[in-house]
Amino acid sequence: MNALKDQLSHEELKCFLEQKHDQYNLPAFIETDPIQIAHKFMTKEDIEIISFLTCQIAWGNRQIIIRNAGEIASLLKYRPYEFIIQAKEE
């Protein structure tokens, strides 16, 4: 991205990013992409944590990533922020 940033003016970069937003911020894309997991959460903290965890396993087949990220969310009882804050070292 740095190479792209160095080649584009501020306006060109803004236009490029807006085009990508318009291309990918669509229900049809979201429903088949691992980002759907983050869209299931409401609080900023939960979204940030589940997004971070999902990106850690985001390699390969999108359906498998979605399934595994859903399993992680389930293990955290769909409250990742609360899980992290209340975690105790054993």
Coordinates of C-alpha atoms in Angstrom, one line a residue:
M1 CA 0.0 0.0 0.0
N2 CA 2.9 2.4 0.6
A3 CA 4.0 2.1 -3.0
L4 CA 0.4 2.9 -4.1
K5 CA 0.2 5.8 -1.6
D6 CA 3.5 7.2 -2.9
Q7 CA 2.1 7.1 -6.5
L8 CA -1.3 8.7 -5.8
S9 CA -2.3 12.2 -4.8
H10 CA -4.5 12.7 -1.8
E11 CA -7.6 13.0 -4.0
E12 CA -6.6 9.9 -6.1
L13 CA -6.1 7.9 -3.0
K14 CA -9.4 9.0 -1.5
C15 CA -11.2 8.1 -4.8
F16 CA -9.4 4.7 -4.9
L17 CA -10.5 3.9 -1.3
E18 CA -14.1 5.0 -1.9
Q19 CA -14.2 2.8 -4.9
K20 CA -13.0 -0.2 -2.8
H21 CA -15.6 0.7 -0.2
D22 CA -18.4 0.7 -2.8
Q23 CA -17.1 -2.6 -4.3
Y24 CA -16.9 -4.5 -1.0
N25 CA -19.4 -2.9 1.4
L26 CA -22.4 -4.8 -0.1
P27 CA -24.6 -7.4 1.6
A28 CA -23.9 -9.9 -1.3
F29 CA -20.2 -9.7 -0.6
I30 CA -20.4 -9.6 3.2
E31 CA -22.6 -12.7 3.4
T32 CA -19.9 -14.8 1.7
D33 CA -16.9 -13.2 3.5
P34 CA -15.4 -13.7 6.9
I35 CA -16.2 -10.0 7.7
Q36 CA -19.7 -11.3 8.3
I37 CA -18.6 -12.5 11.7
A38 CA -17.8 -8.9 12.8
H39 CA -21.1 -7.7 11.5
K40 CA -22.9 -10.0 14.1
F41 CA -21.6 -7.9 17.0
M42 CA -22.8 -4.5 18.2
T43 CA -20.1 -3.0 20.5
K44 CA -16.9 -1.5 19.1
E45 CA -14.9 -3.7 21.6
D46 CA -16.5 -6.9 20.5
I47 CA -16.1 -6.0 16.8
E48 CA -12.4 -5.2 17.3
I49 CA -11.6 -8.4 19.2
I50 CA -13.6 -10.8 17.0
S51 CA -12.1 -9.1 13.9
F52 CA -8.6 -9.5 15.3
L53 CA -9.2 -13.2 16.1
T54 CA -10.8 -13.9 12.8
C55 CA -7.9 -12.3 10.8
Q56 CA -5.5 -14.6 12.7
I57 CA -7.1 -17.7 11.1
A58 CA -7.9 -16.0 7.7
W59 CA -5.9 -18.2 5.4
G60 CA -7.4 -20.4 2.7
N61 CA -11.0 -21.2 2.0
R62 CA -13.5 -18.5 3.1
Q63 CA -16.2 -20.9 4.2
I64 CA -13.8 -22.7 6.5
I65 CA -12.6 -19.3 7.9
I66 CA -16.2 -18.3 8.5
R67 CA -17.0 -21.7 10.2
N68 CA -13.9 -21.5 12.4
A69 CA -14.5 -17.8 13.3
G70 CA -18.1 -18.7 14.3
E71 CA -16.7 -21.5 16.5
I72 CA -14.3 -19.0 18.2
A73 CA -17.3 -16.6 18.8
S74 CA -19.3 -19.5 20.3
L75 CA -16.4 -20.4 22.6
L76 CA -16.3 -16.8 23.8
K77 CA -20.1 -17.0 24.3
Y78 CA -20.5 -14.3 21.7
R79 CA -19.0 -11.8 24.1
P80 CA -15.4 -11.5 23.2
Y81 CA -14.7 -8.3 25.1
E82 CA -16.2 -9.6 28.2
F83 CA -14.3 -12.8 27.9
I84 CA -11.0 -11.0 27.5
I85 CA -11.7 -8.6 30.4
Q86 CA -12.8 -11.3 32.8
A87 CA -10.1 -13.8 31.8
K88 CA -7.9 -15.1 34.7
E89 CA -4.5 -16.6 34.4
E90 CA -4.5 -20.2 35.6

